[in-house]
Coordinates of C-alpha atoms and ligand atoms in Angstrom, one line a residue:
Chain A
X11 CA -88.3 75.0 -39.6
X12 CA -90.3 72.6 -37.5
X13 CA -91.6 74.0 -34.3
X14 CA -90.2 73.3 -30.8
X15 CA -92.4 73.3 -27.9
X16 CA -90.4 74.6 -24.9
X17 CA -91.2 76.2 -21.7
X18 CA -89.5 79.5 -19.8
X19 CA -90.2 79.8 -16.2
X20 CA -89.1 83.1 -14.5
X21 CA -87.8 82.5 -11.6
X22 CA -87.7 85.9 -10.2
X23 CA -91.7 85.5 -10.2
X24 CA -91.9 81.7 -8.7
X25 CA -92.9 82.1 -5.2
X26 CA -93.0 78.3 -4.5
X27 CA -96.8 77.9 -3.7
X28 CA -97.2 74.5 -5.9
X29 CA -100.4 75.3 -7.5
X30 CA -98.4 73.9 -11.0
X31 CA -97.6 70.2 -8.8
X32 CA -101.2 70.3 -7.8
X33 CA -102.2 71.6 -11.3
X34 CA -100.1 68.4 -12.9
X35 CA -101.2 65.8 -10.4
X36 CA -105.0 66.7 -11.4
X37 CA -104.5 66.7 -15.0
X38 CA -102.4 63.5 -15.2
X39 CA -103.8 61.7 -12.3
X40 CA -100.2 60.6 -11.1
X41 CA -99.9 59.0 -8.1
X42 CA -99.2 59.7 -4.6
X43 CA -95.2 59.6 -4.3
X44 CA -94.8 60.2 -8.3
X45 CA -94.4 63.8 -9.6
X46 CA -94.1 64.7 -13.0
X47 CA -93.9 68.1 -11.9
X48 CA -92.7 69.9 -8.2
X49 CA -90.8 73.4 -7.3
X50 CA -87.6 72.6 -5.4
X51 CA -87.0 75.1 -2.6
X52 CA -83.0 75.7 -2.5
X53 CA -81.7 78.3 0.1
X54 CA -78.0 79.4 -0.8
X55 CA -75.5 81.6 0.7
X56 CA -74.1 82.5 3.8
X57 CA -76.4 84.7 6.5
X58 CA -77.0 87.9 6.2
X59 CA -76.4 87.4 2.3
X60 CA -78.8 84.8 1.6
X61 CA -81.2 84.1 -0.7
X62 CA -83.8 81.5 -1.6
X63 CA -85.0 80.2 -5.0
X64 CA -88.2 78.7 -6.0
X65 CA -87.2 75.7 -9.1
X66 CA -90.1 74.2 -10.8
X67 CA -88.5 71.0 -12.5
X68 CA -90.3 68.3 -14.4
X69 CA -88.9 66.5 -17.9
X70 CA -87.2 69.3 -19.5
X71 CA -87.9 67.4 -23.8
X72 CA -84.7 67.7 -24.3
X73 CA -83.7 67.7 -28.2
X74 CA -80.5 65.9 -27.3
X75 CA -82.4 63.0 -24.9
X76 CA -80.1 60.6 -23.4
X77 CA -83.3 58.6 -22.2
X78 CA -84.0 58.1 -25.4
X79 CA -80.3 57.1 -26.9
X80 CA -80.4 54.6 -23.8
X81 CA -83.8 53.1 -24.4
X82 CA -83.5 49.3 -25.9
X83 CA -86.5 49.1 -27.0
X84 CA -87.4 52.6 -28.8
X85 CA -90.2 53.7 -26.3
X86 CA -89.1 56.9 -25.6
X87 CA -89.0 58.8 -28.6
X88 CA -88.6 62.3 -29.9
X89 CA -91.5 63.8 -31.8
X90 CA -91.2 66.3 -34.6
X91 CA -92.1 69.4 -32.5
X92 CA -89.6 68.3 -29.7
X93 CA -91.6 66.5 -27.2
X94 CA -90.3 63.6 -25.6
X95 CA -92.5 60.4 -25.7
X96 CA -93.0 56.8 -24.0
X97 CA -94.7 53.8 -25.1
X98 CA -96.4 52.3 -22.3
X99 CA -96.9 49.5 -24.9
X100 CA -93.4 49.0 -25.6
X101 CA -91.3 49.9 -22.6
X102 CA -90.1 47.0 -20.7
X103 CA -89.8 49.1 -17.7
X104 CA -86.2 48.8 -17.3
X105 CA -84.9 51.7 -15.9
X106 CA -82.0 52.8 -18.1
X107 CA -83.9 55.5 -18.9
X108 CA -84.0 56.6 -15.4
X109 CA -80.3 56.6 -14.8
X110 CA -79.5 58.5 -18.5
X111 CA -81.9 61.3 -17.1
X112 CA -79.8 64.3 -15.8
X113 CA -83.4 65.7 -14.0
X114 CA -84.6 63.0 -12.4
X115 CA -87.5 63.4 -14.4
X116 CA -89.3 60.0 -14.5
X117 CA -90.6 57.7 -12.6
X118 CA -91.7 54.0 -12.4
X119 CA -94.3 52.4 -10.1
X120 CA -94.7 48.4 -9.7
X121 CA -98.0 48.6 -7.8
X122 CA -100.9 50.8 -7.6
X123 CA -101.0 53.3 -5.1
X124 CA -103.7 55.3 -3.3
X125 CA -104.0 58.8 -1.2
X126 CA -105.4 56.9 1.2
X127 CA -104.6 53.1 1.1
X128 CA -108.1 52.3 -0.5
X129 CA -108.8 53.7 -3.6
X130 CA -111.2 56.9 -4.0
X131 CA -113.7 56.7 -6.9
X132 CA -112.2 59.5 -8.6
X133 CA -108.5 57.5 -8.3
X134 CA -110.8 53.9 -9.6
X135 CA -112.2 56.4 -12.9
X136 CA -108.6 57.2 -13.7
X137 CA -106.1 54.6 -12.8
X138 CA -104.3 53.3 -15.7
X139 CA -102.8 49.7 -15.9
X140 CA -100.7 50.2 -18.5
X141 CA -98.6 52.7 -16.5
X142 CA -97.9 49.9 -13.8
X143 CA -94.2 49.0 -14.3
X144 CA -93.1 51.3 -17.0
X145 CA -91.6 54.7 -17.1
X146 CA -93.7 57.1 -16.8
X147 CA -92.9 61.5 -17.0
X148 CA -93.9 64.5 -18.1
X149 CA -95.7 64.8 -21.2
X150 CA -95.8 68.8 -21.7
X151 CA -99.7 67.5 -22.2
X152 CA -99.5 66.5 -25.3
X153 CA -102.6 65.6 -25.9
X154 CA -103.6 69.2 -25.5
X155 CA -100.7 70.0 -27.9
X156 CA -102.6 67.7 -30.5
X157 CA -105.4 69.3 -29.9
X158 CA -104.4 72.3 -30.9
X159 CA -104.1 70.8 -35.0
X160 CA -107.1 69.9 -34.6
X161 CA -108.5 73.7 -33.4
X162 CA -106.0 76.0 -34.6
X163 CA -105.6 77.3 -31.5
X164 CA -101.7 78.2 -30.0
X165 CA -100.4 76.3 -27.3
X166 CA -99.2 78.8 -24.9
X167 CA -101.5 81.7 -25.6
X168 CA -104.9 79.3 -25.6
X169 CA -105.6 78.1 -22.5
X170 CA -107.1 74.9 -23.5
X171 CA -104.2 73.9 -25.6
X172 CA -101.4 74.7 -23.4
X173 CA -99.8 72.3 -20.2
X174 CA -101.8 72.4 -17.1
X175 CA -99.1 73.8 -15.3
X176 CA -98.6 76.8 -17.1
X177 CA -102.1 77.3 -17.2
X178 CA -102.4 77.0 -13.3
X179 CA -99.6 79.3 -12.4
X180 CA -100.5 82.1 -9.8
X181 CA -97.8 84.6 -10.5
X182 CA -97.6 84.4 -14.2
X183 CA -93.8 82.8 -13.6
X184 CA -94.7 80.0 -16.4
X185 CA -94.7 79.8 -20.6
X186 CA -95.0 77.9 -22.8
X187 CA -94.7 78.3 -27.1
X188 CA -92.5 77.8 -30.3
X189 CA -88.9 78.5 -29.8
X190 CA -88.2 77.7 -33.2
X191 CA -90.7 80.3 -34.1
X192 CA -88.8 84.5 -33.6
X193 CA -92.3 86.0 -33.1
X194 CA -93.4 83.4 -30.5
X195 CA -94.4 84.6 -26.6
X196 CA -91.9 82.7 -25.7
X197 CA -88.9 84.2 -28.2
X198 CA -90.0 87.3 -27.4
X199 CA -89.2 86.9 -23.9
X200 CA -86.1 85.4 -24.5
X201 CA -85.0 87.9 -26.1
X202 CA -85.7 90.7 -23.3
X203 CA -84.2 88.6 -20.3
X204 CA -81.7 86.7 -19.2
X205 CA -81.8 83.0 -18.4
X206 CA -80.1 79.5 -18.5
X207 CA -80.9 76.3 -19.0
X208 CA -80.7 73.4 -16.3
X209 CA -77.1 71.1 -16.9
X210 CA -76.2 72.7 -20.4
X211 CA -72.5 71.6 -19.4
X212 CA -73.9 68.0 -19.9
X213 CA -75.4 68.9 -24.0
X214 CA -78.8 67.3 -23.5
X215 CA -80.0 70.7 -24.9
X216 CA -83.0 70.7 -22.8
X217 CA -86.1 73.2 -23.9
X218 CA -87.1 74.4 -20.2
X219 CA -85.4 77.7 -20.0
X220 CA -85.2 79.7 -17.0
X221 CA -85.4 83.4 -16.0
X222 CA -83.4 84.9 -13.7
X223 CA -82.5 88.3 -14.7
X224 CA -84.0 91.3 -16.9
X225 CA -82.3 92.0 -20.3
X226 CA -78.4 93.5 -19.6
X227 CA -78.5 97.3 -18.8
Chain B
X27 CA -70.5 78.9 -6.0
X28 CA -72.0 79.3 -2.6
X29 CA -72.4 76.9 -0.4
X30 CA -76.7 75.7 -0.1
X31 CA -77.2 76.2 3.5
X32 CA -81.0 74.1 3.6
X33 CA -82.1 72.7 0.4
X34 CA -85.6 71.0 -0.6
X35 CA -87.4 68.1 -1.4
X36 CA -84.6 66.2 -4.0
X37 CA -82.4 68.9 -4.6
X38 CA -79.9 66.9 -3.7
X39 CA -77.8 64.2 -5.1
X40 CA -79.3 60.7 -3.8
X41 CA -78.3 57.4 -4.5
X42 CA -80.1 56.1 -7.5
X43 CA -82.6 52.9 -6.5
X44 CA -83.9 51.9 -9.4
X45 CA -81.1 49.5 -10.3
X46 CA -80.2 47.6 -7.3
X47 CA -78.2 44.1 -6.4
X48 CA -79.9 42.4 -9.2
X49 CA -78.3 45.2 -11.9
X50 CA -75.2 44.7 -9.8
X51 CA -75.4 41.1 -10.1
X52 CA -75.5 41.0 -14.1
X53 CA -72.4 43.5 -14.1
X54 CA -70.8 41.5 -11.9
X55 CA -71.5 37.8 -13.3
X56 CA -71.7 39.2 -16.9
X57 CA -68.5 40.9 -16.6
X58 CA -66.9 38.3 -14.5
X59 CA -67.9 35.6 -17.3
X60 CA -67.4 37.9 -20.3
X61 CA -63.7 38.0 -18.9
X62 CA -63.8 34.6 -17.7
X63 CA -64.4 33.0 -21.4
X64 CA -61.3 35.4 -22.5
X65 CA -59.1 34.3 -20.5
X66 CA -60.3 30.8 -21.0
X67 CA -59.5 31.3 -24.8
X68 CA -56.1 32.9 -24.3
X69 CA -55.3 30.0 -21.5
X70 CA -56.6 27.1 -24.3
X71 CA -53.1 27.6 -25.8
X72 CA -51.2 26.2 -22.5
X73 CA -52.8 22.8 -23.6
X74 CA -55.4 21.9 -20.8
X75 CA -59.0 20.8 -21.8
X76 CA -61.0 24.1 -19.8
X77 CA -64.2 23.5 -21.1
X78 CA -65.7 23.6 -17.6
X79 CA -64.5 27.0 -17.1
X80 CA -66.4 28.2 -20.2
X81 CA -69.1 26.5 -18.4
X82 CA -68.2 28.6 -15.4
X83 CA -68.1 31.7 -17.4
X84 CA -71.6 30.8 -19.6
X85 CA -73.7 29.9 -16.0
X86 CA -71.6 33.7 -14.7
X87 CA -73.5 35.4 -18.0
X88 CA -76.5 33.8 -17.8
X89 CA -76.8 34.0 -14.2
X90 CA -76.5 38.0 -14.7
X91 CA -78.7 37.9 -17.1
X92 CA -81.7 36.3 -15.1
X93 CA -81.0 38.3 -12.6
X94 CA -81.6 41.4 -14.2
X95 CA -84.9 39.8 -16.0
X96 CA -86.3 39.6 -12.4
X97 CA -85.4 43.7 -12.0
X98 CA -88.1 45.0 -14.7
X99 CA -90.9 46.1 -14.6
X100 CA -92.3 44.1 -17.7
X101 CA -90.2 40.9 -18.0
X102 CA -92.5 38.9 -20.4
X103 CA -91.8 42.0 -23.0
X104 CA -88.2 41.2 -22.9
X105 CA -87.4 40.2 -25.7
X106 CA -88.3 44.3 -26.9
X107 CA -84.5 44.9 -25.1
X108 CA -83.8 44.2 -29.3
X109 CA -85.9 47.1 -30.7
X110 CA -83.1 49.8 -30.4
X111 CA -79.5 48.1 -31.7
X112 CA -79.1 51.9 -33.6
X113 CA -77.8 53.4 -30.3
X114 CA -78.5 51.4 -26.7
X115 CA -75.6 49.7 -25.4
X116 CA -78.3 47.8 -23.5
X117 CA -80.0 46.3 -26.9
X118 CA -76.3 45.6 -28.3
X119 CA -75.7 43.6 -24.8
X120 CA -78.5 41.8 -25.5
X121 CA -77.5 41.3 -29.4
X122 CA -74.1 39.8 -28.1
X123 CA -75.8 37.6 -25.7
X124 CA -76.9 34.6 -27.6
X125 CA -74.3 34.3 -29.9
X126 CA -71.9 34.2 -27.0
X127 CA -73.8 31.0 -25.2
X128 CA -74.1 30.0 -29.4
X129 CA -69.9 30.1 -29.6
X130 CA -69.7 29.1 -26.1
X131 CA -71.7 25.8 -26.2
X132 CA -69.9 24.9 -29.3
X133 CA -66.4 25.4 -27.7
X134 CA -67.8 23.3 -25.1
X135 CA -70.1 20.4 -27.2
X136 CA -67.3 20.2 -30.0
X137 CA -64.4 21.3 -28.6
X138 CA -63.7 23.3 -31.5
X139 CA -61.3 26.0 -30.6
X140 CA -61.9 28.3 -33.2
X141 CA -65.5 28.4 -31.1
X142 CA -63.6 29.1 -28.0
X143 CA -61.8 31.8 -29.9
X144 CA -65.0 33.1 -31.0
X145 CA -66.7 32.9 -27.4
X146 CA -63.4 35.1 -25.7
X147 CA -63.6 37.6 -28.1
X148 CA -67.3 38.3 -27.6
X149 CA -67.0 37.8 -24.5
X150 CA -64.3 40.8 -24.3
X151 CA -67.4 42.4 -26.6
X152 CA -70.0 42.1 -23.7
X153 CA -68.0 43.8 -21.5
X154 CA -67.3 46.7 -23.4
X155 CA -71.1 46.4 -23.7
X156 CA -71.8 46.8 -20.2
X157 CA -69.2 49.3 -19.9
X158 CA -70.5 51.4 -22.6
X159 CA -74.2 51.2 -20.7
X160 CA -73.2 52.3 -17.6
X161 CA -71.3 55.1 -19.6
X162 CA -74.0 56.3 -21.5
X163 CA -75.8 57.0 -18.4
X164 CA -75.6 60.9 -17.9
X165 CA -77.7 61.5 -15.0
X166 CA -75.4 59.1 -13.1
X167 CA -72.0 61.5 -12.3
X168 CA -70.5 58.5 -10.8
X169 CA -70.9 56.3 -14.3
X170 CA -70.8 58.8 -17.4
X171 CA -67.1 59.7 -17.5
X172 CA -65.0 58.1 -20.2
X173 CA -62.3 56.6 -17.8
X174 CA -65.3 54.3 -16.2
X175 CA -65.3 52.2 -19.3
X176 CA -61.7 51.7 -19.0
X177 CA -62.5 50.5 -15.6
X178 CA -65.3 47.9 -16.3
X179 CA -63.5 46.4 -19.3
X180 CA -60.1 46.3 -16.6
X181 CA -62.3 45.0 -13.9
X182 CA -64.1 42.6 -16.1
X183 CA -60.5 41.0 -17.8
X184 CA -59.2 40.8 -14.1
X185 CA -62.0 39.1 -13.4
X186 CA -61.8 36.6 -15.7
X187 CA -58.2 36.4 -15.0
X188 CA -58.5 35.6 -11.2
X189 CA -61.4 32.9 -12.0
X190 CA -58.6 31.3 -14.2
X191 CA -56.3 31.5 -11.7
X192 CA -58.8 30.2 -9.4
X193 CA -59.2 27.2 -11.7
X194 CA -55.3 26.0 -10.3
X195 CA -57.2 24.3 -8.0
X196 CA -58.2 21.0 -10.8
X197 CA -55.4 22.6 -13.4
X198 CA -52.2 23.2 -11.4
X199 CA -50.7 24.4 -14.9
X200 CA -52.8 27.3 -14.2
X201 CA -50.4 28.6 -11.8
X202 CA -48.4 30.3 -14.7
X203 CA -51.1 32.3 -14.9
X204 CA -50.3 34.2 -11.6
X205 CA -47.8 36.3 -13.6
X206 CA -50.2 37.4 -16.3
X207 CA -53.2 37.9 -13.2
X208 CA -50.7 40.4 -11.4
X209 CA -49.6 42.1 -15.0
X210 CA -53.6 42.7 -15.3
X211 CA -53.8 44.1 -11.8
X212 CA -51.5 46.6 -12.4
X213 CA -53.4 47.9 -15.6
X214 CA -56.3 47.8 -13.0
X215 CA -54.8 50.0 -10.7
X216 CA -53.6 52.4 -13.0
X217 CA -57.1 53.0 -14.5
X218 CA -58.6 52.9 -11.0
X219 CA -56.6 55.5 -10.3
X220 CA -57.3 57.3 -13.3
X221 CA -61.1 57.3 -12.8
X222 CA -60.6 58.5 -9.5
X223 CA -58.6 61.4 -11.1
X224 CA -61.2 62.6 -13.5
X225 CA -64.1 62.2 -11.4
X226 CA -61.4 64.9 -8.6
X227 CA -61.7 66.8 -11.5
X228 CA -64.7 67.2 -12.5
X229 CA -66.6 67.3 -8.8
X230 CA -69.0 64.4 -8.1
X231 CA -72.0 64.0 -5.3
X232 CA -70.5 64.2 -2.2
X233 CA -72.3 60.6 -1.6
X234 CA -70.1 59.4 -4.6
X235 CA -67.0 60.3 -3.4
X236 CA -68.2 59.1 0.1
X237 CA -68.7 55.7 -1.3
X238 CA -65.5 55.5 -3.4
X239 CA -63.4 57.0 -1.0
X240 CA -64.0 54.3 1.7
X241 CA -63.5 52.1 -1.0
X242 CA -59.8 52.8 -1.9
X243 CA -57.4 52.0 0.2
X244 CA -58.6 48.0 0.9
X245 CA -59.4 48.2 -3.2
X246 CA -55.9 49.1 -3.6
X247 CA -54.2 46.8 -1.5
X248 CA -56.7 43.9 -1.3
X249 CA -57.8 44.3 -4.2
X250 CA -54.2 44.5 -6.5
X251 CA -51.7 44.4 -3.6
X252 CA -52.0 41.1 -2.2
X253 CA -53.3 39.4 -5.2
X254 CA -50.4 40.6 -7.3
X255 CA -48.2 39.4 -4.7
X256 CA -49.6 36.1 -4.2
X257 CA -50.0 35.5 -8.1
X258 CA -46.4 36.0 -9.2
X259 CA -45.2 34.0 -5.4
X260 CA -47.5 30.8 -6.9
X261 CA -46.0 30.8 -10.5
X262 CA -42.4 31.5 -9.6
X263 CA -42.7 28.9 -6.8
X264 CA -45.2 26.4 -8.5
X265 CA -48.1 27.0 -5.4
X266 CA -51.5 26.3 -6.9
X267 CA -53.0 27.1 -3.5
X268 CA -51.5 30.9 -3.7
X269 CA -52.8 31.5 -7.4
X270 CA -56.5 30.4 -6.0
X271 CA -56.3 32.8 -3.0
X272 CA -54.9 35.6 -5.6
X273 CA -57.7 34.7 -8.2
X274 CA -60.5 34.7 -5.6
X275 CA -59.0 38.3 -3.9
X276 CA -58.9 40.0 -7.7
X277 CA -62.3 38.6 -8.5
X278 CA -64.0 39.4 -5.6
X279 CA -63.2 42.7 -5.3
X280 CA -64.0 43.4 -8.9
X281 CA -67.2 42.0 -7.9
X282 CA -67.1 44.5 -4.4
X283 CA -66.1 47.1 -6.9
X284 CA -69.1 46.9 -8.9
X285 CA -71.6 46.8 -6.3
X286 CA -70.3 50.2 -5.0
X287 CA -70.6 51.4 -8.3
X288 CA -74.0 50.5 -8.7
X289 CA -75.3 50.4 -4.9
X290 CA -73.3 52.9 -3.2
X291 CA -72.1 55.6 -5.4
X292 CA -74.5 56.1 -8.0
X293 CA -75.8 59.2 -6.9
X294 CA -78.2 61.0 -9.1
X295 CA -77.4 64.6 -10.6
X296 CA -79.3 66.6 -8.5
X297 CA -79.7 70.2 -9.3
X298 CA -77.9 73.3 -9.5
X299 CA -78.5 77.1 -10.4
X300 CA -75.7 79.1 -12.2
X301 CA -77.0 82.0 -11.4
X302 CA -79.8 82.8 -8.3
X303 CA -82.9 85.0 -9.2
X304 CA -82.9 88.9 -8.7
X305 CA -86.2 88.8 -6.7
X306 CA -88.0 91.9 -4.5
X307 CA -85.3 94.4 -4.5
X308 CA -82.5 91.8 -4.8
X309 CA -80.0 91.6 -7.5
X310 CA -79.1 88.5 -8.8
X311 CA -76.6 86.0 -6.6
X312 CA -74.2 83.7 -7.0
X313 CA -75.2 80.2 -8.4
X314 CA -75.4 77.0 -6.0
X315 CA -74.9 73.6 -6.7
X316 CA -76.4 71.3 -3.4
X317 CA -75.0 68.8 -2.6
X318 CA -71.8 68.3 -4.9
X319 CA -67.9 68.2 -4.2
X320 CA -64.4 67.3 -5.3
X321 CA -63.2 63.9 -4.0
X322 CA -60.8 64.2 -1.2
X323 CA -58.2 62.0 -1.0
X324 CA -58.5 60.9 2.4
Ligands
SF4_12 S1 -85.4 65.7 -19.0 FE1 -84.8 63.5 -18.7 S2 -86.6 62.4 -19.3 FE2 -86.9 64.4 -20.1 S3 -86.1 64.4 -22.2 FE3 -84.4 65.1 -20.9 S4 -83.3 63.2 -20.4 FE4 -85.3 62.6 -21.2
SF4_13 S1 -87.8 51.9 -18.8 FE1 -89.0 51.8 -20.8 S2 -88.6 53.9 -21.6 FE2 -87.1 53.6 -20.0 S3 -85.3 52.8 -21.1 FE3 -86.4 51.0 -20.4 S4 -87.8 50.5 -22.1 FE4 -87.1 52.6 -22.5

């Protein structure tokens, strides 16, 4: 069986401090107003009984995408190991993507923007025409997935092949492996909690899966 | 579920903005003309030379079409809208597209009927097209429900049928039309109503059924009331001026329909938790989903 990247994020760990949207923002140099990644902040229930959740959110590569089955011209695509993919050299930036996304997972920019109005050198070093005008999301950082072909390493237990976001997390909430593979960090933990994935209902089959409970008593 | 007291930054349901009046304008034009060079083909039988209104209905499509070539992001790749025919309702609009002005302008240069034929069949096609686009559209509540293509493709046809109608004005044999326009208004209402029905139960945005609730009574009565009236008043009684004013009511407010759809009501997803976190000493809650309702009939 191929292998299926996925990500579980225990919520009962999240304490909402951002370090992952900070962590993603310096990694993919995004810019300001577009975030591949951020933690929601959702307060529920009725005072005293109340209760407030931490949500990290970003693309969830889902292995049913409706971005993809929307996408005209085949620039979002779904790789072996489940990642979802865009062209920047093919999309025509036309948004159907956007509106097939259950997660509001991507984003597209017409015009380059700066922290502060004028461009920083570090912003000049990294800004990327060919994101101008396309749709642009979450990449799980592949090309620190690829890498790890290249070095044998494991994405998800070696740090240099594994998604900045996981790597930056303070409280340990964030993982990321094989889901496909039994043994995997990931399976394992699975196995011993219990969690759901975002929108099931709508069969996307998304492959970010989220803690919220210990394994049934 | 209990109710979210405070939520955070785009929790909620919010109106979509990546498609705006420009998207609305080629579901509006494209359907209008889609249902326009229909109608045109089933009215060719009554006799009357209509090649302007395939005109009409070729400028409508075209016009929809420029209009959403000015809405992306990387218009001088368009022609990569062909790239996906295997499943993108918006690459099989496009496929439709030129042989539609191909059948179209022969129907019009040759005045070959078969082409007219051709041109009111695909044109039915586009719809469904369009239809299917916004249908395929799951992060859209408002859009991805089956009954919504029943609407476009009913909106579209009435469309089409009311710019017929409207056509009494230079063809005052058109007026017989008023019957058919008012029969096609009443298949309207009934899968307005039926859309309304599934998205009540299934729960939408509250800002969706905001948008469609002040929508329905003047969609009802505006919108398939009075034109239905009007269009079997001008064929029984022979009024060309009365199957216009129907024609222009039932088109317009397919075309105020659309633009709700698109403008108004499309609110995203947002988010929800089935369950909430057992956290400190807490045991797990009661999921929440910001943000979302059941329409109200108001
Ligand atoms: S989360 Fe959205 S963008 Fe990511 S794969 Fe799923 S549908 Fe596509
Ligand atoms: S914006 Fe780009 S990736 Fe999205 S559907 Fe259009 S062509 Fe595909």
């Amino acid at each position: 069986m191929s292998k299926r990247y996925a990500m579980v994020i225990d919520l009962r760990r999240c304490v909402g401090c951002q370090t992952c949207t900070a962590a993603c923002k310096s990694a993919n140099a995004t810019p300001p107003g577009v975030q591949w990644r951020r933690v929601l902040d959702i307060e529920s229930g009725k005072f005293p009984d109340v209760s407030r959740t931490f949500l990290p959110v970003a693309c969830m590569h889902c292995a049913n995408p409706p971005c993809m089955h929307v996408c005209p011209t085949t620039a979002t695509k779904q790789r072996e190991d489940g990642l979802v993919t865009i062209d920047y050299d093919i999309c025509i930036g036309c948004s159907n993507c956007i509106m097939a996304c259950p997660y509001d997972a991507r984003s597209i920019e017409h015009d380059p923007r700066y922290a502060y109005g004028e461009p920083m050198k570090s912003e000049i070093a990294r800004f990327d025409p060919e994101r101008l005008s396309v749709a642009t999301k979450c990449t799980f950082c592949k090309e620190r997935i690829d890498l790890a072909a290249v070095t044998g390493q494991t994405p998800g237990l070696d740090p240099d092949v594994t998604p900045a976001c996981v790597n930056s997390c303070i409280s340990g909430a964030m993982h990321f492996g094989d889901v496909n593979d039994p043994d995997s960090n990931i399976s394992m933990l699975l196995a011993e909690t219990r969690h759901f994935r975002m929108h099931e209902e709508l069969g996307t089959d998304p492959s970010v899966y989220y803690i919220w409970d210990g394994a049934k008593a | 579920m209990s109710e979210a007291r405070k939520t955070g930054d785009r929790v909620l349901p919010r109106q979509q903005s990546n498609w705006d009046a420009r998207a609305a304008a080629n579901f509006i034009c494209g359907g209008a003309g889609g249902g326009l060079l229909l109608a045109t083909a089933l009215a060719s039988v009554h006799g009357e030379d209509l090649r302007p209104l395939v005109v009409v209905a070729l400028a409508l499509v075209g016009a929809g079409l420029l209009a959403v070539w000015f809405e992306i992001g990387r218009p001088w790749r368009a022609l990569n809208v062909y790239l996906n025919a295997a499943t993108s309702w918006m690459s099989r609009e496009a496929m439709i597209a030129p042989f539609l002005f191909a059948s179209g302008a022969a129907a019009v240069l040759f005045n070959w009927p078969l082409a007219s034929w051709i041109a009111g069949l695909l044109g039915l096609l586009y719809l469904y097209c369009q239809a299917r686009m916004l249908h395929a559209n799951k992060g859209i509540p408002a859009w991805r429900h089956a009954s919504c293509v029943g609407m476009m493709v009913a909106t579209g046809v009435v469309e089409g049928a009311g710019l017929l109608c409207a056509g009494a004005l230079y063809w005052p044999g058109l007026v017989a039309f008023g019957v058919l326009l008012a029969v096609l208004l009443a298949v309207r209402l009934l899968a307005w109503r039926k859309y309304l029905a599934s998205l009540r139960s299934a729960g939408v945005p509250v800002g969706t059924s905001k948008a469609l609730n002040a929508l329905d009574v003047r969609f009802v009565w505006l919108g398939h009331a009075a034109p239905a009236v009007l269009g079997v008043v001008a064929s029984l009684g022979g009024l060309p001026l009365l199957a216009v004013l129907a024609g222009v009511l039932a088109a317009a407010t397919g075309a105020w329909f659309k633009y709700t759809l698109v403008c108004r009501a499309a609110f995203t997803q947002g988010f929800a938790l089935p369950q909430t976190p057992s956290r400190g000493g807490n045991n797990a809650g009661p999921g929440v989903q910001p943000g979302w309702n059941r329409i109200q009939p108001e």
